[in-house]
CSV table of C-alpha atoms in Angstrom, one decimal:
chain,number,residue,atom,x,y,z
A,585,UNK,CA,-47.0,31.3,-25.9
A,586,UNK,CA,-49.2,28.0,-25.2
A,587,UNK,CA,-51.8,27.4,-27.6
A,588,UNK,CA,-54.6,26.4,-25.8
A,589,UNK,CA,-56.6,22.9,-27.0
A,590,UNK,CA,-60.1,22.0,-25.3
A,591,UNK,CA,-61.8,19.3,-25.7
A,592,UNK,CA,-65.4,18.1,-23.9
A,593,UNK,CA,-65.5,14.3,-23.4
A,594,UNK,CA,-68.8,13.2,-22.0
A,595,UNK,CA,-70.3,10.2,-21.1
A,596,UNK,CA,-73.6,9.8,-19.2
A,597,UNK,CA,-72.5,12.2,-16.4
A,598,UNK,CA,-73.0,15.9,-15.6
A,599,UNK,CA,-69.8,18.2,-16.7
A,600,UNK,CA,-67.8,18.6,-13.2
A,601,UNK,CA,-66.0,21.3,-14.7
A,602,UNK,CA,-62.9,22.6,-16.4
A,603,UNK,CA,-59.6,20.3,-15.5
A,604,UNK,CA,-56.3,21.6,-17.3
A,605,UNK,CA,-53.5,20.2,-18.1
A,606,UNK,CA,-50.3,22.0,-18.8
A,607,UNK,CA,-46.2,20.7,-19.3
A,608,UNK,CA,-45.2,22.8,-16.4
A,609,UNK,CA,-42.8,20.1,-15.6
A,610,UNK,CA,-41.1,20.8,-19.3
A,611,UNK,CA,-40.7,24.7,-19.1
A,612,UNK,CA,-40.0,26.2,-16.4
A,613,UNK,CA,-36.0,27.1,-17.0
A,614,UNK,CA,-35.7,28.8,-13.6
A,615,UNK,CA,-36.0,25.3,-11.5
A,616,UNK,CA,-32.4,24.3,-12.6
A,617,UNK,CA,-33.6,22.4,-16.0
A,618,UNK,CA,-31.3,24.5,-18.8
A,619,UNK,CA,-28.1,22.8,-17.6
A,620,UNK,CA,-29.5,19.5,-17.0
A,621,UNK,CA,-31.1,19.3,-20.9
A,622,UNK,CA,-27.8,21.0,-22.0
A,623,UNK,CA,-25.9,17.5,-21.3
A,624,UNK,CA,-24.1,18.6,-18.0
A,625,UNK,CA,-24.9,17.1,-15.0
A,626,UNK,CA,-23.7,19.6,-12.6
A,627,UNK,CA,-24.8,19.8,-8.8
A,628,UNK,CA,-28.4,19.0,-9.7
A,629,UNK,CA,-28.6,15.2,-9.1
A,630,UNK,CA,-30.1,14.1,-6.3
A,631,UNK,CA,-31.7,17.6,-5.4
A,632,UNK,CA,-35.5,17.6,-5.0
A,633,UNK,CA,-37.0,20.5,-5.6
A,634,UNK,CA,-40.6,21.8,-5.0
A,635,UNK,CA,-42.0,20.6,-8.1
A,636,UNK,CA,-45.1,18.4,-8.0
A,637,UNK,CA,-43.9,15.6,-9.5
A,638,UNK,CA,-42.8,11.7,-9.3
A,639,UNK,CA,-40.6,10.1,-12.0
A,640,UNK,CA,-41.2,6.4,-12.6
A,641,UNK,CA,-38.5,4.4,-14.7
A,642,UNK,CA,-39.3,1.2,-16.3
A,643,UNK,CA,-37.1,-1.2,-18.2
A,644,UNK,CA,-37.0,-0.1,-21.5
A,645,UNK,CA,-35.5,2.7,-23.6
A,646,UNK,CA,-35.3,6.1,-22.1
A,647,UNK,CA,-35.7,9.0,-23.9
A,648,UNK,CA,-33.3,12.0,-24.4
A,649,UNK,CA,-34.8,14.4,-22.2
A,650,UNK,CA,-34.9,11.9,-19.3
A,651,UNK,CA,-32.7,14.4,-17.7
A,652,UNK,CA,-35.0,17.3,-17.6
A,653,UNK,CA,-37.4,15.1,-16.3
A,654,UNK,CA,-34.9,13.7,-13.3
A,655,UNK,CA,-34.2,17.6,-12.4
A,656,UNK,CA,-38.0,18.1,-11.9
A,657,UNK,CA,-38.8,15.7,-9.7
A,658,UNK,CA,-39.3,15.3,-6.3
A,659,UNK,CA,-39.3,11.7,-5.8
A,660,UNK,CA,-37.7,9.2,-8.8
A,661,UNK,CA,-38.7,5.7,-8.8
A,662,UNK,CA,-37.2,2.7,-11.0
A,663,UNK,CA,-39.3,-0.3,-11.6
A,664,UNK,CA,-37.6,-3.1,-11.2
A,665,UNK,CA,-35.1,-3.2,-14.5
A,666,UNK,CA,-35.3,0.1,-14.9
A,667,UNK,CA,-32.7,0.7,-12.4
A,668,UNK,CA,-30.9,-0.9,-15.4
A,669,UNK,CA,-31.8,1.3,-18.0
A,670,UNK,CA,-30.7,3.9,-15.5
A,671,UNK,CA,-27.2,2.9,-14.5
A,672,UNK,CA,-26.7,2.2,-18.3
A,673,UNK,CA,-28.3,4.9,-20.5
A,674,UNK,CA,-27.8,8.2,-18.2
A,675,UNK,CA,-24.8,8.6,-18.5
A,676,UNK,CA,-25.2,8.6,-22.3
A,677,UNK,CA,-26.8,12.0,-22.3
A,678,UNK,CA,-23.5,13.4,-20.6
A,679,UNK,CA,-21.2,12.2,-23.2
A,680,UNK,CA,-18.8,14.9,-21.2
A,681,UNK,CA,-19.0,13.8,-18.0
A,682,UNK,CA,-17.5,10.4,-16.4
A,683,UNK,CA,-20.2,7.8,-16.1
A,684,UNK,CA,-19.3,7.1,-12.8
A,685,UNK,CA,-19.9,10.6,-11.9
A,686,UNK,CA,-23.3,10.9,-13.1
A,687,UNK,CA,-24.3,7.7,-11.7
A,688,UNK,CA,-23.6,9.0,-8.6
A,689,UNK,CA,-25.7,11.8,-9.1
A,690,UNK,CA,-28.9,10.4,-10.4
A,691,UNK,CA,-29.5,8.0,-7.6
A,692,UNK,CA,-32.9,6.7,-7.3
A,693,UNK,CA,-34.6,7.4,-4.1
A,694,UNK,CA,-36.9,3.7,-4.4
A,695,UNK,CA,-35.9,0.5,-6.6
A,696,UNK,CA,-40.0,-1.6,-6.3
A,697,UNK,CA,-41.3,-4.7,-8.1
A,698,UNK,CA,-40.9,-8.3,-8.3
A,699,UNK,CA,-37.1,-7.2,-9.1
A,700,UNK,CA,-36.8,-10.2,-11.8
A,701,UNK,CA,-34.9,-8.3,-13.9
A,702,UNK,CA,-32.8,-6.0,-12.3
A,703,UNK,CA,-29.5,-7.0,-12.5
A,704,UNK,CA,-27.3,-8.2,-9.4
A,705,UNK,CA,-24.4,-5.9,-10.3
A,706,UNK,CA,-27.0,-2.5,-10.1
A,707,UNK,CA,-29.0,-3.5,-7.4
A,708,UNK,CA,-25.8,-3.9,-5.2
A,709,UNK,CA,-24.3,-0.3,-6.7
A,710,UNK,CA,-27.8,1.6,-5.5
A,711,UNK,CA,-28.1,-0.5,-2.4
A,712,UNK,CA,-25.0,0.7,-1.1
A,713,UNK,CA,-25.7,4.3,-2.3
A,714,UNK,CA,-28.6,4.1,0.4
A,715,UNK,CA,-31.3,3.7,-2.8
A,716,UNK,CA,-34.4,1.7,-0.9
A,717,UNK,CA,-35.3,-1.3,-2.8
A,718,UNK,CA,-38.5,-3.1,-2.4
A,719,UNK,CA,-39.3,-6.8,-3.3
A,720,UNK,CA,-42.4,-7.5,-3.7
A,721,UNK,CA,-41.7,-11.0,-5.8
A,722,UNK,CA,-45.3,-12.6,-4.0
A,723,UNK,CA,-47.0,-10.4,-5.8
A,724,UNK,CA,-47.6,-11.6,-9.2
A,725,UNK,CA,-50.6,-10.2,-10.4
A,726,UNK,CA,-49.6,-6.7,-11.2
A,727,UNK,CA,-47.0,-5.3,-12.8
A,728,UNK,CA,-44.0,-3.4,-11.9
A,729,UNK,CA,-45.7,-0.2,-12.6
A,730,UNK,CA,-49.0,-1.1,-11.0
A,731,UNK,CA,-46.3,-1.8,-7.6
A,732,UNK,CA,-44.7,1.4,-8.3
A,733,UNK,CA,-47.9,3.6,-8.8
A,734,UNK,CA,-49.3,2.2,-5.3
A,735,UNK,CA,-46.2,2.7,-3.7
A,736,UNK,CA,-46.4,6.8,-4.7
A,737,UNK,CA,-50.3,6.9,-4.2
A,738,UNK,CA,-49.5,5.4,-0.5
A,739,UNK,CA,-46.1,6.5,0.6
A,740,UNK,CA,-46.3,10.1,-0.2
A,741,UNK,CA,-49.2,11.3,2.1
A,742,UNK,CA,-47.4,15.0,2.0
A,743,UNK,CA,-47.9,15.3,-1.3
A,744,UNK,CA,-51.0,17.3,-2.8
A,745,UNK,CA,-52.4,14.4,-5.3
A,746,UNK,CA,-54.6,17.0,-7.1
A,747,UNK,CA,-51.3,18.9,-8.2
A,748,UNK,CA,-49.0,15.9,-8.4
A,749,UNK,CA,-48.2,14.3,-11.9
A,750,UNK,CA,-46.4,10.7,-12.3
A,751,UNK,CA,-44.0,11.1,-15.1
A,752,UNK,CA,-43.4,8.0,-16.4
A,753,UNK,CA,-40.5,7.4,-18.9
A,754,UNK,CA,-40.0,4.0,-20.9
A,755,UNK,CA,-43.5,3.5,-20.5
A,756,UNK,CA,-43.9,3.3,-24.9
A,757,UNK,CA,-42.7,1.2,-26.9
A,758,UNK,CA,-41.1,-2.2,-27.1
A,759,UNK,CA,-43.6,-5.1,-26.4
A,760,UNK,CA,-47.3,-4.3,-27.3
A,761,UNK,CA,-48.7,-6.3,-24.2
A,762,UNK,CA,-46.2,-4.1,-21.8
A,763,UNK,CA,-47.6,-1.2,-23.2
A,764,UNK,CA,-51.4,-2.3,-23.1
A,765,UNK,CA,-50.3,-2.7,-19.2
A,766,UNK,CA,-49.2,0.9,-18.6
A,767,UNK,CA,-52.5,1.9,-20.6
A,768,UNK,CA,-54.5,0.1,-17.8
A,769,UNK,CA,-52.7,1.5,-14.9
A,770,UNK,CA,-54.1,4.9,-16.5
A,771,UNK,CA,-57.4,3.6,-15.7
A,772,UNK,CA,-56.8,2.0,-12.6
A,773,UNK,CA,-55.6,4.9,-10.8
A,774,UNK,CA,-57.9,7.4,-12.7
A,775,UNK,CA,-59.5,8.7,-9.8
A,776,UNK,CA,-56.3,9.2,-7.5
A,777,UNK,CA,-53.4,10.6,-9.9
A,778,UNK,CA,-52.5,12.1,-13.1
A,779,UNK,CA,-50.1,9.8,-14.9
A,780,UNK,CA,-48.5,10.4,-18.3
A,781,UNK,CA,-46.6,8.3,-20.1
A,782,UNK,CA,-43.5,9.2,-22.3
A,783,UNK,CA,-41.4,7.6,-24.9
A,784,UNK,CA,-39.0,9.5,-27.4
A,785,UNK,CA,-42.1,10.1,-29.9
A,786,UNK,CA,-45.2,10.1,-28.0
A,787,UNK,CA,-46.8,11.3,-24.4
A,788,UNK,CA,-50.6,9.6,-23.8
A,789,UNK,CA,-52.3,10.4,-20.6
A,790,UNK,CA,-56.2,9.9,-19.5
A,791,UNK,CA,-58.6,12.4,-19.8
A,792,UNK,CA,-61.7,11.5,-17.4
A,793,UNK,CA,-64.7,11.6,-18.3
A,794,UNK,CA,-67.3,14.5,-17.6
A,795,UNK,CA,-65.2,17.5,-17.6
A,796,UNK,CA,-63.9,20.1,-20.3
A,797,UNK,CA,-60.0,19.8,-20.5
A,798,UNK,CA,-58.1,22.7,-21.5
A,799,UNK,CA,-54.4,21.6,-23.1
A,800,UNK,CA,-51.8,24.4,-22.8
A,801,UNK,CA,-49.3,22.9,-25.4
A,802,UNK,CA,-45.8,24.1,-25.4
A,803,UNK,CA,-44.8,23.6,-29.0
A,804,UNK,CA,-41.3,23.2,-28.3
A,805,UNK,CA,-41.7,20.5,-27.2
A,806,UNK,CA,-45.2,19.1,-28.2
A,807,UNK,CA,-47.0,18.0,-31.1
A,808,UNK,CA,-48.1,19.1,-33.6
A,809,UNK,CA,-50.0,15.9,-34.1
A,810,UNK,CA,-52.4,14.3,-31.2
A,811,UNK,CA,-54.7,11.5,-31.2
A,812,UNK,CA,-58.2,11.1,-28.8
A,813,UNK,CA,-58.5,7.4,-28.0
A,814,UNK,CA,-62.0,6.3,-25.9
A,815,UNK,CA,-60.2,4.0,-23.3
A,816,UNK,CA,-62.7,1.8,-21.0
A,817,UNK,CA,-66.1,3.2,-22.4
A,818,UNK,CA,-67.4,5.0,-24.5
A,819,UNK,CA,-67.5,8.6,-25.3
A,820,UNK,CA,-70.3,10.0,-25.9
A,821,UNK,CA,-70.2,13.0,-26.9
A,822,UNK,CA,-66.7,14.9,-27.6
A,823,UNK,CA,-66.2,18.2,-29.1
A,824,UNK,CA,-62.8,20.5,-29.9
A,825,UNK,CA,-62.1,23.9,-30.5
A,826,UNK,CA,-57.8,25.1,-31.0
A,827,UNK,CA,-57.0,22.2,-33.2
A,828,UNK,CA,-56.9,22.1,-37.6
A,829,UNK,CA,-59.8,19.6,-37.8
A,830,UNK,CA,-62.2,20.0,-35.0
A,831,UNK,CA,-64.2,17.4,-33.5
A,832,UNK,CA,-68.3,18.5,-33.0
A,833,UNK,CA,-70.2,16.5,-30.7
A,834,UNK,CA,-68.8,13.5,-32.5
A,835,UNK,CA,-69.4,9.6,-30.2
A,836,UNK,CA,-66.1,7.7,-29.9
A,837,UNK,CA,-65.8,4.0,-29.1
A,838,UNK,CA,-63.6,1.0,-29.7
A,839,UNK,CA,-65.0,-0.8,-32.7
A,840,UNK,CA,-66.8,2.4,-34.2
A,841,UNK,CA,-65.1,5.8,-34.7
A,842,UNK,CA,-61.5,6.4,-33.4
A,843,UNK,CA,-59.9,9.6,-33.9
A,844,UNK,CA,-56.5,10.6,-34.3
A,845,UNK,CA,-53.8,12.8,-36.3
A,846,UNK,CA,-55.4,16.2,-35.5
A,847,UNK,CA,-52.8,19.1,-35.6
């Protein structure tokens, strides 16, 4: 059972409807995930299956069920040093397995950004593992993730945006201004993909303005805590229903009201 969570953020616009948002990519046990999350690598690797969604890796600490994540994909990029974090921390979560083994069998299909961090010794393991790496060093006036994010929103033309999600792992965490970065892609690409971001505590993904969002939360995996955080502008207006302490037309903003810890 998924408890169901709706919330109405409103600015100035009319209500274009109901958008929901479910962790489809978390639960389904049929599409191979049991025996990744169980700490065996098996024959999943490098298998894409028909799942709508893109992992993005970035360079800093990825969380346990990275795996899970990895066997959901369909496309699995690393930004720049997190090819590191990749060639490094996998193998962790297969304590059985030889490291060499399961390197082999979570290669990344891309390796993009200004690649000032990736280190010499991984980016020659994946090149020669046929992993496409892309150096975009000219470009120095958007991050990693920004280069990353294009790349999927431009290179995948087969892929149905409206049902594709860009997982993002390492995106939490660390540095504050790293993390205020990742917010802002969020924003940037709001009107082209659904991006969520994931560390070992937290996920955090935009909810766009002008439509009721209906969250089906797997509890297993979820919560129970979640915060509502006006991003950009205002909102106007937002109401709850399904959580403890419901919100009723209440106006969010930066510098006024913020709202967070509901359960």
């Amino acid at each position: 059972m998924f408890p169901i969570r709706r919330l109405c953020c409103q600015s100035n616009r009319i209500m274009a409807g109901v958008m929901k948002h479910v962790t489809d990519y978390t639960i389904h046990a049929n599409r191979g995930s049991n025996h990744e999350a169980a700490g065996h690598s098996g024959r999943q690797g490098n298998h894409h299956s028909e799942s709508s969604a893109v992992l993005v890796l970035l360079n800093y600490r990825l969380p346990r069920f990275t795996p899970l994540l990895w066997s959901q994909a369909c496309l699995r990029v690393c930004a720049d040093g997190g090819a590191n974090r990749l060639y490094d921390e996998l193998p962790q979560f297969f304590p059985r397995d030889d490291p060499s083994v399961v390197r082999l069998r979570h290669k990344p299909d891309v390796i993009k950004g200004d690649l000032d961090s990736i280190r010499a010794d991984v980016r020659d393991y994946y090149e020669k593992l046929g992993t496409i790496i892309i150096d975009q060093s000219h470009d120095q006036e958007t991050t990693d993730l920004h280069k990353c994010i294009r790349f999927i929103k431009e290179s995948t033309p087969q892929l149905d945006k409206t049902l594709l999600k860009v997982l993002v792992v390492g995106a939490l965490g660390g540095r504050f201004d790293h993390e205020a970065a990742n917010i802002n892609v969020l924003w940037t690409f709001a009107n082209s993909l659904r991006i969520i971001l994931f560390s070992e505590e937290s996920s955090l993904t935009l909810l766009p303005t002008g439509y009721v969002h209906e969250i089906h939360v797997d509890r297993s995996f979820e919560g129970p805590h979640c915060g509502l955080v006006p991003v950009g502008a205002p909102s106007l207006s937002t109401t709850s229903t399904g959580l403890y302490w419901n919100l009723g037309t209440c106006l969010t903003e930066q510098g006024r009201c913020l709202t967070s810890c509901f359960v």
